[in-house]
Amino acid sequence: MANEAVLTPQGENFPQWYQDVVARAELAETGPARGSMVIRPWAYAIWELMQADMDRRIKATGVQNAYFLLFIPMSFMEKEQEHVEGFSPELAVVTHGGGEQLAEPLVVRPTSETVINHLFAKWIQSHRDLPLLINQWANVVRWELRPRLFLRTTEFLWQEGHTAHATYEDAQAETMLALEVYRAFMEETLAVAVATGEKSAAERFAGADRTYTCEGLMRDGKALQMGTSHNLGHNFARAFDIQYLSAEGRREYVATTSWGSSTRMLGGVIMTHGDDHGLRLPPAIAPHQVVLIPLAEGEVEGTVDKLASQLRGEGVRTSVDRRFHLSFGRRSVDWELKGVPVRVELGPPGAGRRPGHRGPPGHPGQDPGGGRRGRAGRPGAARRAPAQPPRRVAGRPRGPHLPGGRPGRVSRADRRRRVLPVGLVRLPGL
Amino acid sequence: MANEAVLTPQGENFPQWYQDVVARAELAETGPARGSMVIRPWAYAIWELMQADMDRRIKATGVQNAYFLLFIPMSFMEKEQEHVEGFSPELAVVTHGGGEQLAEPLVVRPTSETVINHLFAKWIQSHRDLPLLINQWANVVRWELRPRLFLRTTEFLWQEGHTAHATYEDAQAETMLALEVYRAFMEETLAVAVATGEKSAAERFAGADRTYTCEGLMRDGKALQMGTSHNLGHNFARAFDIQYLSAEGRREYVATTSWGSSTRMLGGVIMTHGDDHGLRLPPAIAPHQVVLIPLAEGEVEGTVDKLASQLRGEGVRTSVDRRFHLSFGRRSVDWELKGVPVRVELGPPGAGRRPGHRGPPGHPGQDPGGGRRGRAGRPGAARRAPAQPPRRVAGRPRGPHLPGGRPGRVSRADRRRRVLPVGLVRLPGL
């Protein structure tokens, strides 16, 4: 079948399947600088939807966004001993600027605890200034010798929360709150079931007292760290002298936290939901939730326009693929690779017969073989109005990958439990 | 008067006034690395609103977002002769990564023509791939010896559009379209009147055939470049060998464009609308469009909550300032400095009498001096319901700065012409 040629099957070689789907779905590619990544428009549009949803959740906890700096003076990195030891092997260093050698080298931020805590020391005077809750969306750099797109690249995009509190207990509560924001986002928006827990001392963030993680379970049976939250205790407060005047008039050190999630989550989405036919996107983060694919130019245009405008009117992100210079099969496979939740194929009766085409299901009675994986269309539509072109809702039955179960099998309990990675949108007027 | 102590008057020293308002409104401050800037939450929230609006306008022209790379191999910079000559004095260079000296130094992107055109050469094969319309939101670095916050810093945030077209004429049309997007955004969203035009050969972007600019007129009578759009012709296509197969089967070079706007626009907003009392924000980019300031704790809480929920219900971004440990005057001045379009002060009758307080207008009959600059309240509200606390809509009459006119004087024609920097929101139930 055609798609076997497109992607290496997961069961044969999972890492190769991952590379294939990232390339064929035009998600990302390696950039010209070592370990770098180019996020292509389709993946970037997914990231924008993820970012907007995560940002809303973070702000709902009272956190404000701000922007700090890309370049960190080397001396700042060195103020917290464990921190610099942990990050030293991964640093990219600017030694020249404006045509001259710099007196002090600048580190390209691998994370921003040092600069942000430096500013916290200026901004925090009194217990009235606490808690101080800040988040930054930014790019960071951690030198990577064996990059894998989205999962491990020298530069990546992320958000990093940084908060300061009056007590260690408040910092611990914030650490757990951020972890819960991540868990809820991953389960509700990404439809990825995660396990949360504390990391061992050896795996702790460099400079943290306690580190917690959200681990997603990928389809190859491995876990992926998809977000972490750290109680930094008084470590950075001491290193950067962040003190406040308590209500009782005493000078006290604040306790700080930090927590981050990144474009790596996109790798997690791919490895949780993708299958041998391509990516599969949860509707919440699908740039197009429905793609209408007219078979040929002309004949069904009116129907396509009407359907598109109805769907858009109901708030469904809808796209029409009019690339008629490409074969119908090629267009259909494209959107299957890209993981669009619902494809609607439209054409005159009988035009859908394409023996051997693997993607869209056969119309019952037309291509029984194609119906094996396909969701049956609505043959009644053609019967009710024979003059109308039959419209078929294409796509495999899709659900979250359930341990031990076949992909695509979703129990009713599962449907209730979470956003399905792919759900059929109610198509008005069909 | 109190505010004279807060900000240096514009007429006395405009650059000092600018520094004062940026500091006192907590918009930004200098970071610990040379030429760097920290964008504080209030300014970052303004930037997020600007970004969302600009992003929507850019996408409406068919452009897609993507993300490229921070680090550019030095050899890439050198492929276009004029480009590297123009940018060389401003480059920051990474020479060490992962603990080792790099074989080839990496430039921290000052702009992304080189990497993006490198990728265009991979992505473009046929005339069917054109036009290719890409935008990136990113940070860029241009070494700066004499930084001014927002206006000129070593690192800044921006968007850079990059497009490829079949013909030079198509590229020229895109160049002008981007310029028009900028003009419309600046006039309609930022309420900044701009002059557009072509730059002289000496002022052209390094590597461009033609450069166009949107120039805002600041209150000190100087122009500020707030956005530029470049027709790069075939210069980068030749340097990066971007060719396509035309419909007639010929290999042709594409023509490319680039266009950018940055956090500098925020500096333009400050210098266009700000006055001796603080920043003044157009409602479209005001993080809080209305701030409710209850005079004291307790008494007016119910009214405040009701009003806030009514306003929010109508889609007005509304905040309540309950920092009762601060004096009422301090809170009022804070929001005036930050440029919130509408302040609503609430308190029991008579409580507003604070001789000498400059910000809120006097209630008619209470403090005639204060009413000089103030918009009269609605004394009728107190008469209609004497048991209710009087609610007053505070704020100077505010309008765009008109050349030759006094700030605050707005003709009816002007009101029709553009979004006013500050408009009174209809307050339901008042």
PDB file of N, CA, C and O in Angstrom, chain A residues 29 32-33 38-41 48 59 65-67 69-71 76 89 91-98 109 119 122-123 128 139 143 155 325, chain B residues 29 32-33 38-41 48 59 65-67 69-71 76 89 91-98 119 122-123 128 139 143 155 325:
ATOM      1  N   GLU A  29      12.720  20.776  10.296  1.00  0.00           N
ATOM      2  CA  GLU A  29      13.914  20.200   9.703  1.00  0.00           C
ATOM      3  C   GLU A  29      15.132  20.776  10.382  1.00  0.00           C
ATOM      4  O   GLU A  29      15.066  21.778  11.111  1.00  0.00           O
ATOM      5  N   PRO A  32      20.925  25.050   9.394  1.00  0.00           N
ATOM      6  CA  PRO A  32      22.325  25.016   8.988  1.00  0.00           C
ATOM      7  C   PRO A  32      23.336  25.149  10.133  1.00  0.00           C
ATOM      8  O   PRO A  32      24.494  24.813   9.943  1.00  0.00           O
ATOM      9  N   ALA A  33      22.904  25.609  11.312  1.00  0.00           N
ATOM     10  CA  ALA A  33      23.848  25.642  12.439  1.00  0.00           C
ATOM     11  C   ALA A  33      23.697  24.340  13.230  1.00  0.00           C
ATOM     12  O   ALA A  33      22.605  23.775  13.324  1.00  0.00           O
ATOM     13  N   VAL A  38      14.499  24.150  12.358  1.00  0.00           N
ATOM     14  CA  VAL A  38      13.568  25.089  11.732  1.00  0.00           C
ATOM     15  C   VAL A  38      12.168  24.539  11.964  1.00  0.00           C
ATOM     16  O   VAL A  38      11.884  23.395  11.593  1.00  0.00           O
ATOM     17  N   ILE A  39      11.307  25.315  12.604  1.00  0.00           N
ATOM     18  CA  ILE A  39       9.926  24.887  12.828  1.00  0.00           C
ATOM     19  C   ILE A  39       9.102  25.409  11.664  1.00  0.00           C
ATOM     20  O   ILE A  39       8.945  26.620  11.492  1.00  0.00           O
ATOM     21  N   ARG A  40       8.585  24.497  10.842  1.00  0.00           N
ATOM     22  CA  ARG A  40       7.871  24.892   9.630  1.00  0.00           C
ATOM     23  C   ARG A  40       6.440  25.338   9.963  1.00  0.00           C
ATOM     24  O   ARG A  40       5.951  25.113  11.066  1.00  0.00           O
ATOM     25  N   PRO A  41       5.771  25.989   9.005  1.00  0.00           N
ATOM     26  CA  PRO A  41       4.485  26.625   9.331  1.00  0.00           C
ATOM     27  C   PRO A  41       3.447  25.712   9.986  1.00  0.00           C
ATOM     28  O   PRO A  41       2.765  26.134  10.926  1.00  0.00           O
ATOM     29  N   GLU A  48       1.567  27.546  18.207  1.00  0.00           N
ATOM     30  CA  GLU A  48       0.839  28.766  18.588  1.00  0.00           C
ATOM     31  C   GLU A  48      -0.439  28.431  19.362  1.00  0.00           C
ATOM     32  O   GLU A  48      -0.794  29.121  20.325  1.00  0.00           O
ATOM     33  N   LYS A  59      -1.707  32.357  33.146  1.00  0.00           N
ATOM     34  CA  LYS A  59      -2.203  33.650  33.605  1.00  0.00           C
ATOM     35  C   LYS A  59      -3.352  33.487  34.595  1.00  0.00           C
ATOM     36  O   LYS A  59      -3.525  34.309  35.503  1.00  0.00           O
ATOM     37  N   ASN A  65       3.337  37.846  32.390  1.00  0.00           N
ATOM     38  CA  ASN A  65       4.458  37.663  31.470  1.00  0.00           C
ATOM     39  C   ASN A  65       5.379  38.877  31.469  1.00  0.00           C
ATOM     40  O   ASN A  65       4.939  40.011  31.688  1.00  0.00           O
ATOM     41  N   ALA A  66       6.633  38.619  31.217  1.00  0.00           N
ATOM     42  CA  ALA A  66       7.623  39.687  31.054  1.00  0.00           C
ATOM     43  C   ALA A  66       8.694  39.139  30.131  1.00  0.00           C
ATOM     44  O   ALA A  66       8.636  37.980  29.710  1.00  0.00           O
ATOM     45  N   TYR A  67       9.673  40.001  29.775  1.00  0.00           N
ATOM     46  CA  TYR A  67      10.762  39.510  28.935  1.00  0.00           C
ATOM     47  C   TYR A  67      12.091  39.977  29.495  1.00  0.00           C
ATOM     48  O   TYR A  67      12.277  41.163  29.780  1.00  0.00           O
ATOM     49  N   LEU A  69      16.548  38.770  29.356  1.00  0.00           N
ATOM     50  CA  LEU A  69      17.581  38.949  28.338  1.00  0.00           C
ATOM     51  C   LEU A  69      18.185  37.655  27.849  1.00  0.00           C
ATOM     52  O   LEU A  69      18.296  36.693  28.589  1.00  0.00           O
ATOM     53  N   LEU A  70      18.583  37.687  26.595  1.00  0.00           N
ATOM     54  CA  LEU A  70      19.205  36.528  25.951  1.00  0.00           C
ATOM     55  C   LEU A  70      20.603  36.289  26.487  1.00  0.00           C
ATOM     56  O   LEU A  70      21.026  35.143  26.659  1.00  0.00           O
ATOM     57  N   PHE A  71      21.338  37.373  26.742  1.00  0.00           N
ATOM     58  CA  PHE A  71      22.749  37.253  27.129  1.00  0.00           C
ATOM     59  C   PHE A  71      22.911  37.412  28.644  1.00  0.00           C
ATOM     60  O   PHE A  71      22.479  38.420  29.220  1.00  0.00           O
ATOM     61  N   PHE A  76      27.267  36.001  36.438  1.00  0.00           N
ATOM     62  CA  PHE A  76      25.938  35.697  36.995  1.00  0.00           C
ATOM     63  C   PHE A  76      25.718  34.196  37.095  1.00  0.00           C
ATOM     64  O   PHE A  76      25.173  33.702  38.072  1.00  0.00           O
ATOM     65  N   PRO A  89      28.551  22.356  30.774  1.00  0.00           N
ATOM     66  CA  PRO A  89      28.844  21.618  29.538  1.00  0.00           C
ATOM     67  C   PRO A  89      27.934  21.975  28.375  1.00  0.00           C
ATOM     68  O   PRO A  89      28.209  21.604  27.238  1.00  0.00           O
ATOM     69  N   LEU A  91      26.794  25.213  27.592  1.00  0.00           N
ATOM     70  CA  LEU A  91      26.705  26.643  27.314  1.00  0.00           C
ATOM     71  C   LEU A  91      27.254  27.036  25.939  1.00  0.00           C
ATOM     72  O   LEU A  91      28.253  26.494  25.475  1.00  0.00           O
ATOM     73  N   ALA A  92      26.563  27.998  25.316  1.00  0.00           N
ATOM     74  CA  ALA A  92      27.094  28.684  24.137  1.00  0.00           C
ATOM     75  C   ALA A  92      27.553  30.055  24.612  1.00  0.00           C
ATOM     76  O   ALA A  92      26.831  30.724  25.363  1.00  0.00           O
ATOM     77  N   VAL A  93      28.738  30.471  24.198  1.00  0.00           N
ATOM     78  CA  VAL A  93      29.354  31.669  24.768  1.00  0.00           C
ATOM     79  C   VAL A  93      29.689  32.697  23.687  1.00  0.00           C
ATOM     80  O   VAL A  93      30.349  32.377  22.694  1.00  0.00           O
ATOM     81  N   VAL A  94      29.216  33.920  23.905  1.00  0.00           N
ATOM     82  CA  VAL A  94      29.543  35.043  23.027  1.00  0.00           C
ATOM     83  C   VAL A  94      30.805  35.706  23.563  1.00  0.00           C
ATOM     84  O   VAL A  94      30.834  36.122  24.720  1.00  0.00           O
ATOM     85  N   THR A  95      31.819  35.756  22.742  1.00  0.00           N
ATOM     86  CA  THR A  95      33.078  36.365  23.182  1.00  0.00           C
ATOM     87  C   THR A  95      33.373  37.679  22.456  1.00  0.00           C
ATOM     88  O   THR A  95      34.227  38.435  22.884  1.00  0.00           O
ATOM     89  N   HIS A  96      32.666  37.912  21.319  1.00  0.00           N
ATOM     90  CA  HIS A  96      32.896  39.122  20.535  1.00  0.00           C
ATOM     91  C   HIS A  96      31.585  39.838  20.262  1.00  0.00           C
ATOM     92  O   HIS A  96      30.584  39.186  19.940  1.00  0.00           O
ATOM     93  N   GLY A  97      31.622  41.162  20.393  1.00  0.00           N
ATOM     94  CA  GLY A  97      30.436  41.944  20.095  1.00  0.00           C
ATOM     95  C   GLY A  97      30.841  43.277  19.500  1.00  0.00           C
ATOM     96  O   GLY A  97      31.815  43.898  19.969  1.00  0.00           O
ATOM     97  N   GLY A  98      30.121  43.709  18.456  1.00  0.00           N
ATOM     98  CA  GLY A  98      30.412  44.998  17.843  1.00  0.00           C
ATOM     99  C   GLY A  98      31.850  45.093  17.351  1.00  0.00           C
ATOM    100  O   GLY A  98      32.456  46.157  17.371  1.00  0.00           O
ATOM    101  N   ARG A 109      21.438  32.427  27.104  1.00  0.00           N
ATOM    102  CA  ARG A 109      20.686  31.831  28.215  1.00  0.00           C
ATOM    103  C   ARG A 109      20.309  30.367  27.951  1.00  0.00           C
ATOM    104  O   ARG A 109      19.684  30.060  26.939  1.00  0.00           O
ATOM    105  N   LEU A 119      16.988  40.428  39.154  1.00  0.00           N
ATOM    106  CA  LEU A 119      15.989  41.501  39.101  1.00  0.00           C
ATOM    107  C   LEU A 119      15.002  41.404  40.259  1.00  0.00           C
ATOM    108  O   LEU A 119      14.554  42.424  40.783  1.00  0.00           O
ATOM    109  N   LYS A 122      15.990  43.443  43.019  1.00  0.00           N
ATOM    110  CA  LYS A 122      15.710  44.875  42.906  1.00  0.00           C
ATOM    111  C   LYS A 122      14.223  45.168  43.133  1.00  0.00           C
ATOM    112  O   LYS A 122      13.860  46.224  43.651  1.00  0.00           O
ATOM    113  N   TRP A 123      13.374  44.272  42.691  1.00  0.00           N
ATOM    114  CA  TRP A 123      11.940  44.540  42.698  1.00  0.00           C
ATOM    115  C   TRP A 123      11.273  44.233  44.039  1.00  0.00           C
ATOM    116  O   TRP A 123      10.194  44.722  44.325  1.00  0.00           O
ATOM    117  N   ARG A 128       4.765  42.925  51.013  1.00  0.00           N
ATOM    118  CA  ARG A 128       3.678  43.353  50.129  1.00  0.00           C
ATOM    119  C   ARG A 128       3.997  43.039  48.667  1.00  0.00           C
ATOM    120  O   ARG A 128       3.116  43.011  47.828  1.00  0.00           O
ATOM    121  N   ASN A 139      13.317  31.838  23.650  1.00  0.00           N
ATOM    122  CA  ASN A 139      14.193  30.795  23.136  1.00  0.00           C
ATOM    123  C   ASN A 139      15.354  30.609  24.107  1.00  0.00           C
ATOM    124  O   ASN A 139      15.821  31.572  24.721  1.00  0.00           O
ATOM    125  N   TRP A 143      23.750  23.425  24.426  1.00  0.00           N
ATOM    126  CA  TRP A 143      24.525  22.772  23.375  1.00  0.00           C
ATOM    127  C   TRP A 143      24.203  21.285  23.303  1.00  0.00           C
ATOM    128  O   TRP A 143      24.193  20.596  24.312  1.00  0.00           O
ATOM    129  N   GLU A 155      18.870  24.889  20.221  1.00  0.00           N
ATOM    130  CA  GLU A 155      17.952  25.984  20.562  1.00  0.00           C
ATOM    131  C   GLU A 155      16.537  25.421  20.603  1.00  0.00           C
ATOM    132  O   GLU A 155      16.160  24.591  19.772  1.00  0.00           O
ATOM    133  N   HIS A 325      -3.895  20.923  -9.085  1.00  0.00           N
ATOM    134  CA  HIS A 325      -2.783  20.403  -9.882  1.00  0.00           C
ATOM    135  C   HIS A 325      -2.198  19.142  -9.250  1.00  0.00           C
ATOM    136  O   HIS A 325      -1.432  18.433  -9.873  1.00  0.00           O
TER     137      HIS A 325
ATOM    138  N   GLU B  29      13.594  48.325  32.078  1.00  0.00           N
ATOM    139  CA  GLU B  29      14.823  48.818  32.687  1.00  0.00           C
ATOM    140  C   GLU B  29      16.013  48.153  32.011  1.00  0.00           C
ATOM    141  O   GLU B  29      15.881  47.163  31.287  1.00  0.00           O
ATOM    142  N   PRO B  32      21.470  43.460  33.057  1.00  0.00           N
ATOM    143  CA  PRO B  32      22.880  43.393  33.476  1.00  0.00           C
ATOM    144  C   PRO B  32      23.880  43.190  32.340  1.00  0.00           C
ATOM    145  O   PRO B  32      25.058  43.432  32.541  1.00  0.00           O
ATOM    146  N   ALA B  33      23.423  42.767  31.155  1.00  0.00           N
ATOM    147  CA  ALA B  33      24.364  42.676  30.025  1.00  0.00           C
ATOM    148  C   ALA B  33      24.319  43.986  29.244  1.00  0.00           C
ATOM    149  O   ALA B  33      23.266  44.628  29.161  1.00  0.00           O
ATOM    150  N   VAL B  38      15.152  44.825  30.052  1.00  0.00           N
ATOM    151  CA  VAL B  38      14.148  43.959  30.663  1.00  0.00           C
ATOM    152  C   VAL B  38      12.794  44.610  30.419  1.00  0.00           C
ATOM    153  O   VAL B  38      12.590  45.772  30.796  1.00  0.00           O
ATOM    154  N   ILE B  39      11.892  43.888  29.759  1.00  0.00           N
ATOM    155  CA  ILE B  39      10.551  44.421  29.526  1.00  0.00           C
ATOM    156  C   ILE B  39       9.669  43.957  30.673  1.00  0.00           C
ATOM    157  O   ILE B  39       9.434  42.760  30.851  1.00  0.00           O
ATOM    158  N   ARG B  40       9.217  44.905  31.483  1.00  0.00           N
ATOM    159  CA  ARG B  40       8.471  44.561  32.699  1.00  0.00           C
ATOM    160  C   ARG B  40       7.014  44.230  32.355  1.00  0.00           C
ATOM    161  O   ARG B  40       6.550  44.488  31.235  1.00  0.00           O
ATOM    162  N   PRO B  41       6.292  43.616  33.300  1.00  0.00           N
ATOM    163  CA  PRO B  41       4.959  43.075  32.960  1.00  0.00           C
ATOM    164  C   PRO B  41       3.998  44.054  32.294  1.00  0.00           C
ATOM    165  O   PRO B  41       3.303  43.694  31.347  1.00  0.00           O
ATOM    166  N   GLU B  48       2.077  42.354  24.062  1.00  0.00           N
ATOM    167  CA  GLU B  48       1.265  41.188  23.677  1.00  0.00           C
ATOM    168  C   GLU B  48       0.026  41.613  22.897  1.00  0.00           C
ATOM    169  O   GLU B  48      -0.365  40.961  21.926  1.00  0.00           O
ATOM    170  N   LYS B  59      -1.389  37.804   9.088  1.00  0.00           N
ATOM    171  CA  LYS B  59      -1.982  36.537   8.625  1.00  0.00           C
ATOM    172  C   LYS B  59      -3.109  36.786   7.624  1.00  0.00           C
ATOM    173  O   LYS B  59      -3.323  35.981   6.716  1.00  0.00           O
ATOM    174  N   ASN B  65       3.236  31.956   9.885  1.00  0.00           N
ATOM    175  CA  ASN B  65       4.354  32.059  10.814  1.00  0.00           C
ATOM    176  C   ASN B  65       5.190  30.780  10.823  1.00  0.00           C
ATOM    177  O   ASN B  65       4.672  29.685  10.609  1.00  0.00           O
ATOM    178  N   ALA B  66       6.455  30.943  11.093  1.00  0.00           N
ATOM    179  CA  ALA B  66       7.367  29.813  11.263  1.00  0.00           C
ATOM    180  C   ALA B  66       8.472  30.289  12.206  1.00  0.00           C
ATOM    181  O   ALA B  66       8.479  31.451  12.619  1.00  0.00           O
ATOM    182  N   TYR B  67       9.376  29.354  12.570  1.00  0.00           N
ATOM    183  CA  TYR B  67      10.484  29.770  13.418  1.00  0.00           C
ATOM    184  C   TYR B  67      11.796  29.212  12.876  1.00  0.00           C
ATOM    185  O   TYR B  67      11.906  28.027  12.592  1.00  0.00           O
ATOM    186  N   LEU B  69      16.310  30.102  13.074  1.00  0.00           N
ATOM    187  CA  LEU B  69      17.325  29.847  14.092  1.00  0.00           C
ATOM    188  C   LEU B  69      18.013  31.105  14.586  1.00  0.00           C
ATOM    189  O   LEU B  69      18.186  32.069  13.847  1.00  0.00           O
ATOM    190  N   LEU B  70      18.398  31.035  15.853  1.00  0.00           N
ATOM    191  CA  LEU B  70      19.091  32.140  16.498  1.00  0.00           C
ATOM    192  C   LEU B  70      20.515  32.284  15.967  1.00  0.00           C
ATOM    193  O   LEU B  70      21.015  33.393  15.802  1.00  0.00           O
ATOM    194  N   PHE B  71      21.167  31.136  15.717  1.00  0.00           N
ATOM    195  CA  PHE B  71      22.589  31.165  15.345  1.00  0.00           C
ATOM    196  C   PHE B  71      22.751  30.993  13.826  1.00  0.00           C
ATOM    197  O   PHE B  71      22.261  30.025  13.245  1.00  0.00           O
ATOM    198  N   PHE B  76      27.260  32.076   6.087  1.00  0.00           N
ATOM    199  CA  PHE B  76      25.971  32.464   5.515  1.00  0.00           C
ATOM    200  C   PHE B  76      25.862  33.980   5.405  1.00  0.00           C
ATOM    201  O   PHE B  76      25.370  34.515   4.431  1.00  0.00           O
ATOM    202  N   PRO B  89      29.481  45.578  11.755  1.00  0.00           N
ATOM    203  CA  PRO B  89      29.822  46.295  12.998  1.00  0.00           C
ATOM    204  C   PRO B  89      28.875  46.004  14.153  1.00  0.00           C
ATOM    205  O   PRO B  89      29.164  46.349  15.292  1.00  0.00           O
ATOM    206  N   LEU B  91      27.488  42.875  14.923  1.00  0.00           N
ATOM    207  CA  LEU B  91      27.295  41.453  15.208  1.00  0.00           C
ATOM    208  C   LEU B  91      27.802  41.027  16.582  1.00  0.00           C
ATOM    209  O   LEU B  91      28.836  41.493  17.054  1.00  0.00           O
ATOM    210  N   ALA B  92      27.038  40.109  17.210  1.00  0.00           N
ATOM    211  CA  ALA B  92      27.515  39.388  18.389  1.00  0.00           C
ATOM    212  C   ALA B  92      27.868  37.982  17.910  1.00  0.00           C
ATOM    213  O   ALA B  92      27.115  37.375  17.160  1.00  0.00           O
ATOM    214  N   VAL B  93      29.022  37.488  18.345  1.00  0.00           N
ATOM    215  CA  VAL B  93      29.549  36.248  17.771  1.00  0.00           C
ATOM    216  C   VAL B  93      29.802  35.203  18.859  1.00  0.00           C
ATOM    217  O   VAL B  93      30.483  35.470  19.855  1.00  0.00           O
ATOM    218  N   VAL B  94      29.240  34.000  18.639  1.00  0.00           N
ATOM    219  CA  VAL B  94      29.479  32.861  19.525  1.00  0.00           C
ATOM    220  C   VAL B  94      30.693  32.113  18.986  1.00  0.00           C
ATOM    221  O   VAL B  94      30.709  31.686  17.832  1.00  0.00           O
ATOM    222  N   THR B  95      31.702  31.980  19.838  1.00  0.00           N
ATOM    223  CA  THR B  95      32.923  31.281  19.407  1.00  0.00           C
ATOM    224  C   THR B  95      33.109  29.959  20.143  1.00  0.00           C
ATOM    225  O   THR B  95      33.906  29.134  19.722  1.00  0.00           O
ATOM    226  N   HIS B  96      32.367  29.778  21.262  1.00  0.00           N
ATOM    227  CA  HIS B  96      32.509  28.555  22.050  1.00  0.00           C
ATOM    228  C   HIS B  96      31.145  27.945  22.308  1.00  0.00           C
ATOM    229  O   HIS B  96      30.185  28.648  22.630  1.00  0.00           O
ATOM    230  N   GLY B  97      31.078  26.623  22.168  1.00  0.00           N
ATOM    231  CA  GLY B  97      29.833  25.911  22.461  1.00  0.00           C
ATOM    232  C   GLY B  97      30.141  24.556  23.049  1.00  0.00           C
ATOM    233  O   GLY B  97      31.074  23.880  22.595  1.00  0.00           O
ATOM    234  N   GLY B  98      29.371  24.174  24.088  1.00  0.00           N
ATOM    235  CA  GLY B  98      29.580  22.860  24.692  1.00  0.00           C
ATOM    236  C   GLY B  98      30.991  22.672  25.214  1.00  0.00           C
ATOM    237  O   GLY B  98      31.528  21.569  25.203  1.00  0.00           O
ATOM    238  N   LEU B 119      16.730  28.408   3.251  1.00  0.00           N
ATOM    239  CA  LEU B 119      15.652  27.413   3.296  1.00  0.00           C
ATOM    240  C   LEU B 119      14.684  27.582   2.131  1.00  0.00           C
ATOM    241  O   LEU B 119      14.164  26.599   1.601  1.00  0.00           O
ATOM    242  N   LYS B 122      15.553  25.466  -0.641  1.00  0.00           N
ATOM    243  CA  LYS B 122      15.162  24.059  -0.507  1.00  0.00           C
ATOM    244  C   LYS B 122      13.667  23.876  -0.750  1.00  0.00           C
ATOM    245  O   LYS B 122      13.229  22.860  -1.271  1.00  0.00           O
ATOM    246  N   TRP B 123      12.883  24.834  -0.338  1.00  0.00           N
ATOM    247  CA  TRP B 123      11.429  24.673  -0.351  1.00  0.00           C
ATOM    248  C   TRP B 123      10.791  25.023  -1.699  1.00  0.00           C
ATOM    249  O   TRP B 123       9.671  24.600  -1.987  1.00  0.00           O
ATOM    250  N   ARG B 128       4.458  26.751  -8.746  1.00  0.00           N
ATOM    251  CA  ARG B 128       3.332  26.416  -7.860  1.00  0.00           C
ATOM    252  C   ARG B 128       3.662  26.711  -6.394  1.00  0.00           C
ATOM    253  O   ARG B 128       2.774  26.812  -5.567  1.00  0.00           O
ATOM    254  N   ASN B 139      13.549  37.239  18.721  1.00  0.00           N
ATOM    255  CA  ASN B 139      14.492  38.224  19.252  1.00  0.00           C
ATOM    256  C   ASN B 139      15.673  38.324  18.301  1.00  0.00           C
ATOM    257  O   ASN B 139      16.074  37.332  17.693  1.00  0.00           O
ATOM    258  N   TRP B 143      24.551  44.890  18.069  1.00  0.00           N
ATOM    259  CA  TRP B 143      25.368  45.488  19.120  1.00  0.00           C
ATOM    260  C   TRP B 143      25.147  46.987  19.197  1.00  0.00           C
ATOM    261  O   TRP B 143      25.194  47.679  18.192  1.00  0.00           O
ATOM    262  N   GLU B 155      19.547  43.761  22.222  1.00  0.00           N
ATOM    263  CA  GLU B 155      18.549  42.744  21.878  1.00  0.00           C
ATOM    264  C   GLU B 155      17.180  43.407  21.821  1.00  0.00           C
ATOM    265  O   GLU B 155      16.862  44.254  22.654  1.00  0.00           O
ATOM    266  N   HIS B 325      -3.103  49.296  51.297  1.00  0.00           N
ATOM    267  CA  HIS B 325      -1.965  49.741  52.110  1.00  0.00           C
ATOM    268  C   HIS B 325      -1.285  50.960  51.483  1.00  0.00           C
ATOM    269  O   HIS B 325      -0.470  51.608  52.104  1.00  0.00           O
TER     270      HIS B 325
END
